[in-house]
Structures are given as C-alpha cells and as structure tokens.
mmCIF file with all atom_site columns, C-alpha atoms in Angstrom:
data_model
loop_
_atom_site.group_PDB
_atom_site.id
_atom_site.type_symbol
_atom_site.label_atom_id
_atom_site.label_alt_id
_atom_site.label_comp_id
_atom_site.label_asym_id
_atom_site.label_entity_id
_atom_site.label_seq_id
_atom_site.pdbx_PDB_ins_code
_atom_site.Cartn_x
_atom_site.Cartn_y
_atom_site.Cartn_z
_atom_site.occupancy
_atom_site.B_iso_or_equiv
_atom_site.pdbx_formal_charge
_atom_site.auth_seq_id
_atom_site.auth_comp_id
_atom_site.auth_asym_id
_atom_site.auth_atom_id
_atom_site.pdbx_PDB_model_num
ATOM 1   C CA . UNK U 1 1   ? 93.484  149.289 63.301 1.00 92.00 ? 521 UNK U CA 1
ATOM 2   C CA . UNK U 1 2   ? 89.783  148.679 64.535 1.00 96.00 ? 522 UNK U CA 1
ATOM 3   C CA . UNK U 1 3   ? 89.380  145.620 66.461 1.00 96.00 ? 523 UNK U CA 1
ATOM 4   C CA . UNK U 1 4   ? 86.324  143.123 66.328 1.00 96.00 ? 524 UNK U CA 1
ATOM 5   C CA . UNK U 1 5   ? 83.689  144.551 68.640 1.00 96.00 ? 525 UNK U CA 1
ATOM 6   C CA . UNK U 1 6   ? 84.240  148.243 67.803 1.00 98.00 ? 526 UNK U CA 1
ATOM 7   C CA . UNK U 1 7   ? 81.588  150.483 66.055 1.00 98.00 ? 527 UNK U CA 1
ATOM 8   C CA . UNK U 1 8   ? 82.674  151.094 62.506 1.00 98.00 ? 528 UNK U CA 1
ATOM 9   C CA . UNK U 1 9   ? 82.972  154.711 61.672 1.00 98.00 ? 529 UNK U CA 1
ATOM 10  C CA . UNK U 1 10  ? 80.551  156.082 59.393 1.00 98.00 ? 530 UNK U CA 1
ATOM 11  C CA . UNK U 1 11  ? 81.556  157.404 55.820 1.00 98.00 ? 531 UNK U CA 1
ATOM 12  C CA . UNK U 1 12  ? 79.947  158.826 52.543 1.00 98.00 ? 532 UNK U CA 1
ATOM 13  C CA . UNK U 1 13  ? 82.329  158.469 49.612 1.00 98.00 ? 533 UNK U CA 1
ATOM 14  C CA . UNK U 1 14  ? 82.185  158.752 45.562 1.00 96.00 ? 534 UNK U CA 1
ATOM 15  C CA . UNK U 1 15  ? 82.591  155.708 43.751 1.00 94.00 ? 535 UNK U CA 1
ATOM 16  C CA . UNK U 1 16  ? 81.807  153.727 40.468 1.00 89.00 ? 536 UNK U CA 1
ATOM 17  C CA . UNK U 1 17  ? 78.316  153.133 39.537 1.00 74.00 ? 537 UNK U CA 1
ATOM 18  C CA . UNK U 1 18  ? 76.324  150.390 37.668 1.00 67.00 ? 538 UNK U CA 1
ATOM 19  C CA . UNK U 1 19  ? 72.800  150.366 36.643 1.00 60.00 ? 539 UNK U CA 1
ATOM 20  C CA . UNK U 1 20  ? 70.111  147.696 37.438 1.00 58.00 ? 540 UNK U CA 1
ATOM 21  C CA . UNK U 1 21  ? 71.395  145.471 34.782 1.00 61.00 ? 541 UNK U CA 1
ATOM 22  C CA . UNK U 1 22  ? 75.056  145.434 36.386 1.00 60.00 ? 542 UNK U CA 1
ATOM 23  C CA . UNK U 1 23  ? 76.266  147.700 33.500 1.00 63.00 ? 543 UNK U CA 1
ATOM 24  C CA . UNK U 1 24  ? 78.808  150.490 34.181 1.00 64.00 ? 544 UNK U CA 1
ATOM 25  C CA . UNK U 1 25  ? 77.443  153.902 34.211 1.00 66.00 ? 545 UNK U CA 1
ATOM 26  C CA . UNK U 1 26  ? 79.626  156.916 33.372 1.00 70.00 ? 546 UNK U CA 1
ATOM 27  C CA . UNK U 1 27  ? 78.397  159.013 36.311 1.00 75.00 ? 547 UNK U CA 1
ATOM 28  C CA . UNK U 1 28  ? 79.751  158.988 40.008 1.00 87.00 ? 548 UNK U CA 1
ATOM 29  C CA . UNK U 1 29  ? 77.405  157.480 42.635 1.00 91.00 ? 549 UNK U CA 1
ATOM 30  C CA . UNK U 1 30  ? 77.826  158.450 46.421 1.00 94.00 ? 550 UNK U CA 1
ATOM 31  C CA . UNK U 1 31  ? 77.863  155.503 48.916 1.00 96.00 ? 551 UNK U CA 1
ATOM 32  C CA . UNK U 1 32  ? 77.516  155.582 52.735 1.00 98.00 ? 552 UNK U CA 1
ATOM 33  C CA . UNK U 1 33  ? 78.220  152.824 55.098 1.00 98.00 ? 553 UNK U CA 1
ATOM 34  C CA . UNK U 1 34  ? 74.790  153.671 57.345 1.00 98.00 ? 554 UNK U CA 1
ATOM 35  C CA . UNK U 1 35  ? 72.693  153.377 53.943 1.00 97.00 ? 555 UNK U CA 1
ATOM 36  C CA . UNK U 1 36  ? 74.365  149.992 53.180 1.00 96.00 ? 556 UNK U CA 1
ATOM 37  C CA . UNK U 1 37  ? 73.572  148.608 56.499 1.00 97.00 ? 557 UNK U CA 1
ATOM 38  C CA . UNK U 1 38  ? 70.168  149.425 56.474 1.00 96.00 ? 558 UNK U CA 1
ATOM 39  C CA . UNK U 1 39  ? 70.128  146.235 54.002 1.00 93.00 ? 559 UNK U CA 1
ATOM 40  C CA . UNK U 1 40  ? 72.812  143.831 54.997 1.00 92.00 ? 560 UNK U CA 1
ATOM 41  C CA . UNK U 1 41  ? 75.770  143.614 56.596 1.00 94.00 ? 561 UNK U CA 1
ATOM 42  C CA . UNK U 1 42  ? 79.051  145.399 54.565 1.00 94.00 ? 562 UNK U CA 1
ATOM 43  C CA . UNK U 1 43  ? 82.309  143.858 53.795 1.00 92.00 ? 563 UNK U CA 1
ATOM 44  C CA . UNK U 1 44  ? 85.055  146.901 53.285 1.00 95.00 ? 564 UNK U CA 1
ATOM 45  C CA . UNK U 1 45  ? 88.203  145.737 51.265 1.00 89.00 ? 565 UNK U CA 1
ATOM 46  C CA . UNK U 1 46  ? 90.686  148.298 51.655 1.00 92.00 ? 566 UNK U CA 1
ATOM 47  C CA . UNK U 1 47  ? 93.498  148.211 49.046 1.00 86.00 ? 567 UNK U CA 1
ATOM 48  C CA . UNK U 1 48  ? 96.576  150.268 48.047 1.00 82.00 ? 568 UNK U CA 1
ATOM 49  C CA . UNK U 1 49  ? 96.164  150.780 44.394 1.00 76.00 ? 569 UNK U CA 1
ATOM 50  C CA . UNK U 1 50  ? 94.102  149.792 41.342 1.00 77.00 ? 570 UNK U CA 1
ATOM 51  C CA . UNK U 1 51  ? 96.595  148.651 39.039 1.00 62.00 ? 571 UNK U CA 1
ATOM 52  C CA . UNK U 1 52  ? 99.311  147.054 41.461 1.00 53.00 ? 572 UNK U CA 1
ATOM 53  C CA . UNK U 1 53  ? 99.577  143.401 40.704 1.00 52.00 ? 573 UNK U CA 1
ATOM 54  C CA . UNK U 1 54  ? 98.948  142.540 44.505 1.00 51.00 ? 574 UNK U CA 1
ATOM 55  C CA . UNK U 1 55  ? 95.967  144.590 44.635 1.00 41.00 ? 575 UNK U CA 1
ATOM 56  C CA . UNK U 1 56  ? 94.487  143.122 41.187 1.00 45.00 ? 576 UNK U CA 1
ATOM 57  C CA . UNK U 1 57  ? 94.949  139.754 42.912 1.00 54.00 ? 577 UNK U CA 1
ATOM 58  C CA . UNK U 1 58  ? 93.259  140.881 46.215 1.00 49.00 ? 578 UNK U CA 1
ATOM 59  C CA . UNK U 1 59  ? 90.240  142.474 44.534 1.00 53.00 ? 579 UNK U CA 1
ATOM 60  C CA . UNK U 1 60  ? 89.819  140.061 41.961 1.00 47.00 ? 580 UNK U CA 1
ATOM 61  C CA . UNK U 1 61  ? 90.155  137.148 44.364 1.00 52.00 ? 581 UNK U CA 1
ATOM 62  C CA . UNK U 1 62  ? 87.121  138.861 46.114 1.00 54.00 ? 582 UNK U CA 1
ATOM 63  C CA . UNK U 1 63  ? 85.334  139.173 42.871 1.00 48.00 ? 583 UNK U CA 1
ATOM 64  C CA . UNK U 1 64  ? 85.843  135.450 42.046 1.00 49.00 ? 584 UNK U CA 1
ATOM 65  C CA . UNK U 1 65  ? 84.516  133.820 45.101 1.00 47.00 ? 585 UNK U CA 1
ATOM 66  C CA . UNK U 1 66  ? 81.468  132.659 43.747 1.00 43.00 ? 586 UNK U CA 1
ATOM 67  C CA . UNK U 1 67  ? 80.997  130.264 47.055 1.00 35.00 ? 587 UNK U CA 1
ATOM 68  C CA . UNK U 1 68  ? 80.942  133.528 49.001 1.00 42.00 ? 588 UNK U CA 1
ATOM 69  C CA . UNK U 1 69  ? 77.674  134.539 47.827 1.00 46.00 ? 589 UNK U CA 1
ATOM 70  C CA . UNK U 1 70  ? 78.439  138.076 48.605 1.00 48.00 ? 590 UNK U CA 1
ATOM 71  C CA . UNK U 1 71  ? 75.848  139.558 46.090 1.00 49.00 ? 591 UNK U CA 1
ATOM 72  C CA . UNK U 1 72  ? 73.001  138.450 47.693 1.00 69.00 ? 592 UNK U CA 1
ATOM 73  C CA . UNK U 1 73  ? 73.910  138.431 51.575 1.00 83.00 ? 593 UNK U CA 1
ATOM 74  C CA . UNK U 1 74  ? 76.611  141.112 51.888 1.00 88.00 ? 594 UNK U CA 1
ATOM 75  C CA . UNK U 1 75  ? 77.290  144.616 50.467 1.00 90.00 ? 595 UNK U CA 1
ATOM 76  C CA . UNK U 1 76  ? 80.950  144.551 49.333 1.00 88.00 ? 596 UNK U CA 1
ATOM 77  C CA . UNK U 1 77  ? 82.874  147.788 48.779 1.00 92.00 ? 597 UNK U CA 1
ATOM 78  C CA . UNK U 1 78  ? 86.670  148.272 47.613 1.00 90.00 ? 598 UNK U CA 1
ATOM 79  C CA . UNK U 1 79  ? 88.262  151.479 49.008 1.00 94.00 ? 599 UNK U CA 1
ATOM 80  C CA . UNK U 1 80  ? 91.309  153.052 48.020 1.00 92.00 ? 600 UNK U CA 1
ATOM 81  C CA . UNK U 1 81  ? 92.741  156.548 47.781 1.00 92.00 ? 601 UNK U CA 1
ATOM 82  C CA . UNK U 1 82  ? 92.691  156.283 43.676 1.00 90.00 ? 602 UNK U CA 1
ATOM 83  C CA . UNK U 1 83  ? 90.045  158.711 41.866 1.00 90.00 ? 603 UNK U CA 1
ATOM 84  C CA . UNK U 1 84  ? 86.999  157.257 40.696 1.00 92.00 ? 604 UNK U CA 1
ATOM 85  C CA . UNK U 1 85  ? 87.826  157.520 37.100 1.00 87.00 ? 605 UNK U CA 1
ATOM 86  C CA . UNK U 1 86  ? 90.925  154.997 37.911 1.00 87.00 ? 606 UNK U CA 1
ATOM 87  C CA . UNK U 1 87  ? 88.276  152.884 39.762 1.00 80.00 ? 607 UNK U CA 1
ATOM 88  C CA . UNK U 1 88  ? 86.106  152.883 36.759 1.00 88.00 ? 608 UNK U CA 1
ATOM 89  C CA . UNK U 1 89  ? 88.633  151.784 34.348 1.00 85.00 ? 609 UNK U CA 1
ATOM 90  C CA . UNK U 1 90  ? 90.193  149.206 36.863 1.00 82.00 ? 610 UNK U CA 1
ATOM 91  C CA . UNK U 1 91  ? 86.522  147.756 37.328 1.00 81.00 ? 611 UNK U CA 1
ATOM 92  C CA . UNK U 1 92  ? 85.842  147.565 33.531 1.00 81.00 ? 612 UNK U CA 1
ATOM 93  C CA . UNK U 1 93  ? 89.186  145.885 32.954 1.00 78.00 ? 613 UNK U CA 1
ATOM 94  C CA . UNK U 1 94  ? 88.466  143.333 35.658 1.00 74.00 ? 614 UNK U CA 1
ATOM 95  C CA . UNK U 1 95  ? 84.755  143.078 35.199 1.00 73.00 ? 615 UNK U CA 1
ATOM 96  C CA . UNK U 1 96  ? 84.067  143.811 39.103 1.00 75.00 ? 616 UNK U CA 1
ATOM 97  C CA . UNK U 1 97  ? 80.650  143.538 40.222 1.00 75.00 ? 617 UNK U CA 1
ATOM 98  C CA . UNK U 1 98  ? 81.030  145.787 43.235 1.00 82.00 ? 618 UNK U CA 1
ATOM 99  C CA . UNK U 1 99  ? 81.530  149.582 43.777 1.00 89.00 ? 619 UNK U CA 1
ATOM 100 C CA . UNK U 1 100 ? 85.148  150.794 44.024 1.00 90.00 ? 620 UNK U CA 1
ATOM 101 C CA . UNK U 1 101 ? 84.978  153.715 46.272 1.00 95.00 ? 621 UNK U CA 1
ATOM 102 C CA . UNK U 1 102 ? 87.336  156.747 46.347 1.00 96.00 ? 622 UNK U CA 1
ATOM 103 C CA . UNK U 1 103 ? 88.754  157.834 49.670 1.00 97.00 ? 623 UNK U CA 1
ATOM 104 C CA . UNK U 1 104 ? 91.031  160.363 47.868 1.00 93.00 ? 624 UNK U CA 1
ATOM 105 C CA . UNK U 1 105 ? 92.024  162.024 50.962 1.00 95.00 ? 625 UNK U CA 1
ATOM 106 C CA . UNK U 1 106 ? 92.596  159.129 53.070 1.00 95.00 ? 626 UNK U CA 1
ATOM 107 C CA . UNK U 1 107 ? 90.061  160.068 55.840 1.00 97.00 ? 627 UNK U CA 1
ATOM 108 C CA . UNK U 1 108 ? 88.029  157.216 55.725 1.00 98.00 ? 628 UNK U CA 1
ATOM 109 C CA . UNK U 1 109 ? 91.367  154.759 56.139 1.00 97.00 ? 629 UNK U CA 1
ATOM 110 C CA . UNK U 1 110 ? 92.564  157.227 58.760 1.00 97.00 ? 630 UNK U CA 1
ATOM 111 C CA . UNK U 1 111 ? 89.067  156.611 60.851 1.00 98.00 ? 631 UNK U CA 1
ATOM 112 C CA . UNK U 1 112 ? 89.739  152.832 60.443 1.00 98.00 ? 632 UNK U CA 1
ATOM 113 C CA . UNK U 1 113 ? 93.176  153.110 61.308 1.00 96.00 ? 633 UNK U CA 1
ATOM 114 C CA . UNK U 1 114 ? 94.668  151.387 58.217 1.00 95.00 ? 634 UNK U CA 1
ATOM 115 C CA . UNK U 1 115 ? 95.934  154.941 56.325 1.00 91.00 ? 635 UNK U CA 1
ATOM 116 C CA . UNK U 1 116 ? 99.798  154.462 55.847 1.00 85.00 ? 636 UNK U CA 1
ATOM 117 C CA . UNK U 1 117 ? 102.419 156.941 55.766 1.00 76.00 ? 637 UNK U CA 1
ATOM 118 C CA . UNK U 1 118 ? 103.985 155.750 52.712 1.00 64.00 ? 638 UNK U CA 1
ATOM 119 C CA . UNK U 1 119 ? 103.797 152.707 50.535 1.00 61.00 ? 639 UNK U CA 1
ATOM 120 C CA . UNK U 1 120 ? 105.681 152.268 47.133 1.00 58.00 ? 640 UNK U CA 1
ATOM 121 C CA . UNK U 1 121 ? 106.934 155.981 47.518 1.00 64.00 ? 641 UNK U CA 1
ATOM 122 C CA . UNK U 1 122 ? 103.207 157.040 47.464 1.00 63.00 ? 642 UNK U CA 1
ATOM 123 C CA . UNK U 1 123 ? 102.390 158.937 50.849 1.00 69.00 ? 643 UNK U CA 1
ATOM 124 C CA . UNK U 1 124 ? 98.920  158.559 52.467 1.00 79.00 ? 644 UNK U CA 1
ATOM 125 C CA . UNK U 1 125 ? 97.529  155.466 50.818 1.00 85.00 ? 645 UNK U CA 1
ATOM 126 C CA . UNK U 1 126 ? 95.407  152.739 52.588 1.00 87.00 ? 646 UNK U CA 1
ATOM 127 C CA . UNK U 1 127 ? 96.979  149.605 53.874 1.00 88.00 ? 647 UNK U CA 1
ATOM 128 C CA . UNK U 1 128 ? 95.528  146.050 52.628 1.00 87.00 ? 648 UNK U CA 1
ATOM 129 C CA . UNK U 1 129 ? 92.559  145.686 55.191 1.00 93.00 ? 649 UNK U CA 1
ATOM 130 C CA . UNK U 1 130 ? 89.249  143.792 55.382 1.00 93.00 ? 650 UNK U CA 1
ATOM 131 C CA . UNK U 1 131 ? 86.596  144.458 57.713 1.00 96.00 ? 651 UNK U CA 1
ATOM 132 C CA . UNK U 1 132 ? 83.076  142.854 58.108 1.00 94.00 ? 652 UNK U CA 1
ATOM 133 C CA . UNK U 1 133 ? 80.458  145.012 59.396 1.00 96.00 ? 653 UNK U CA 1
ATOM 134 C CA . UNK U 1 134 ? 77.035  143.768 60.868 1.00 95.00 ? 654 UNK U CA 1
ATOM 135 C CA . UNK U 1 135 ? 73.927  145.526 60.366 1.00 95.00 ? 655 UNK U CA 1
ATOM 136 C CA . UNK U 1 136 ? 74.150  147.333 63.796 1.00 96.00 ? 656 UNK U CA 1
ATOM 137 C CA . UNK U 1 137 ? 77.580  148.663 62.741 1.00 97.00 ? 657 UNK U CA 1
ATOM 138 C CA . UNK U 1 138 ? 79.701  146.622 64.633 1.00 96.00 ? 658 UNK U CA 1
ATOM 139 C CA . UNK U 1 139 ? 82.908  145.190 63.316 1.00 97.00 ? 659 UNK U CA 1
ATOM 140 C CA . UNK U 1 140 ? 82.798  141.202 63.183 1.00 94.00 ? 660 UNK U CA 1
ATOM 141 C CA . UNK U 1 141 ? 86.138  140.519 61.408 1.00 94.00 ? 661 UNK U CA 1
ATOM 142 C CA . UNK U 1 142 ? 88.922  142.927 61.198 1.00 96.00 ? 662 UNK U CA 1
ATOM 143 C CA . UNK U 1 143 ? 92.596  141.992 59.296 1.00 95.00 ? 663 UNK U CA 1
ATOM 144 C CA . UNK U 1 144 ? 95.329  144.194 57.915 1.00 94.00 ? 664 UNK U CA 1
ATOM 145 C CA . UNK U 1 145 ? 98.247  143.382 56.010 1.00 88.00 ? 665 UNK U CA 1
ATOM 146 C CA . UNK U 1 146 ? 101.950 144.664 56.815 1.00 78.00 ? 666 UNK U CA 1
ATOM 147 C CA . UNK U 1 147 ? 102.598 144.510 53.175 1.00 75.00 ? 667 UNK U CA 1
ATOM 148 C CA . UNK U 1 148 ? 100.806 145.031 49.869 1.00 67.00 ? 668 UNK U CA 1
ATOM 149 C CA . UNK U 1 149 ? 101.409 141.325 48.916 1.00 72.00 ? 669 UNK U CA 1
ATOM 150 C CA . UNK U 1 150 ? 99.726  139.761 51.964 1.00 78.00 ? 670 UNK U CA 1
ATOM 151 C CA . UNK U 1 151 ? 96.407  138.485 51.402 1.00 77.00 ? 671 UNK U CA 1
ATOM 152 C CA . UNK U 1 152 ? 93.592  137.826 53.610 1.00 82.00 ? 672 UNK U CA 1
ATOM 153 C CA . UNK U 1 153 ? 92.362  134.214 54.533 1.00 84.00 ? 673 UNK U CA 1
ATOM 154 C CA . UNK U 1 154 ? 89.265  134.118 52.615 1.00 79.00 ? 674 UNK U CA 1
ATOM 155 C CA . UNK U 1 155 ? 88.166  131.072 54.556 1.00 82.00 ? 675 UNK U CA 1
ATOM 156 C CA . UNK U 1 156 ? 88.067  132.801 57.778 1.00 87.00 ? 676 UNK U CA 1
ATOM 157 C CA . UNK U 1 157 ? 86.022  135.932 56.233 1.00 83.00 ? 677 UNK U CA 1
ATOM 158 C CA . UNK U 1 158 ? 83.640  133.137 54.870 1.00 81.00 ? 678 UNK U CA 1
ATOM 159 C CA . UNK U 1 159 ? 83.208  131.643 58.242 1.00 84.00 ? 679 UNK U CA 1
ATOM 160 C CA . UNK U 1 160 ? 82.528  135.233 59.626 1.00 85.00 ? 680 UNK U CA 1
ATOM 161 C CA . UNK U 1 161 ? 79.846  135.902 57.086 1.00 83.00 ? 681 UNK U CA 1
ATOM 162 C CA . UNK U 1 162 ? 78.185  132.536 58.090 1.00 77.00 ? 682 UNK U CA 1
ATOM 163 C CA . UNK U 1 163 ? 77.605  133.810 61.419 1.00 75.00 ? 683 UNK U CA 1
ATOM 164 C CA . UNK U 1 164 ? 75.083  136.442 60.204 1.00 74.00 ? 684 UNK U CA 1
ATOM 165 C CA . UNK U 1 165 ? 71.492  135.373 59.841 1.00 62.00 ? 685 UNK U CA 1
ATOM 166 C CA . UNK U 1 166 ? 69.870  136.039 56.172 1.00 56.00 ? 686 UNK U CA 1
ATOM 167 C CA . UNK U 1 167 ? 67.961  139.723 55.676 1.00 49.00 ? 687 UNK U CA 1
#
C-alpha cells in the first residue's frame, strides 16, 4: 500500500455521471486524478463490491458525513472493480452525490497496492482502502483494511482534511 508522503499514481477511469443539478445521467463520464487535483484535493475510497453490505455501509457512511463538508473542499471518488452500470444502479439506490469509478481490470488498485488476489471467492478486487491526496499529488492519509468489514476512522480522515487550505 502507498504510504503518506508517496506520490499518488495518475489514473483515468470511466464512472457514473451527474448533471449540474446533481441528477444522474445515462452516459458514462471519464475522470482523471490530475484533472481533479487542478481544482482541489482528492479522497479515493476503494471498496470491494457495490452491493456487499459492508461496502454499502462504507460508501454510505462517507456520503452521510455532512459535517465532512467534502462537496466544497475535496473531490471524492469511490473506486471498485465493478462495472459502471453496476455503479450507476448502486449510486441511484443509495442517492450518492459523488462519482463511482470502474477499475474493471484492477490496474488502478494495483498501482495503489490495494488489489487483493481474492475476496469472497472473487479474484482481483480492490481492498477497502482510503487515500487522501493533496493538490500536489502527495498522499496525506493512507489506510487499508484486512477484511471488507473493517471501516476507516472517519475522524482521523476529517483531521487530515483540516490540514488543507481552502482552494
């Protein structure tokens, strides 16, 4: 797994799209880390599966942290090896306000060193992990779980985001 102080690997992935009013669109958008970092820091939330109960808790916990104020100060991406079509339905059911990106071949998870050989009899899926990346592309927070049921300490992540100056 990447450590604090490492340079975050660049990526471009397809993901769920929303219009300017926050409504789901039927098309697929493309997201790159470098483009997002031009505007603000980025929080990457790797998770195992869209509809797994522990993943639902993880992704929805992130969505429900209104005190986190992520929409204004930090770009949030959820990333798993599920398809964009599965992501779209999951985001719709959970009314998620941030894009879910499809790392269908696991290459991005591998570049962050969080690609698991096997979880729940599925091969090559992302481990639950969180990376907070500053605008220079440096990892400022890194966490990874041993099992899908583990959750990050959102208070620690909030503390790490407080170190960023407003953009």
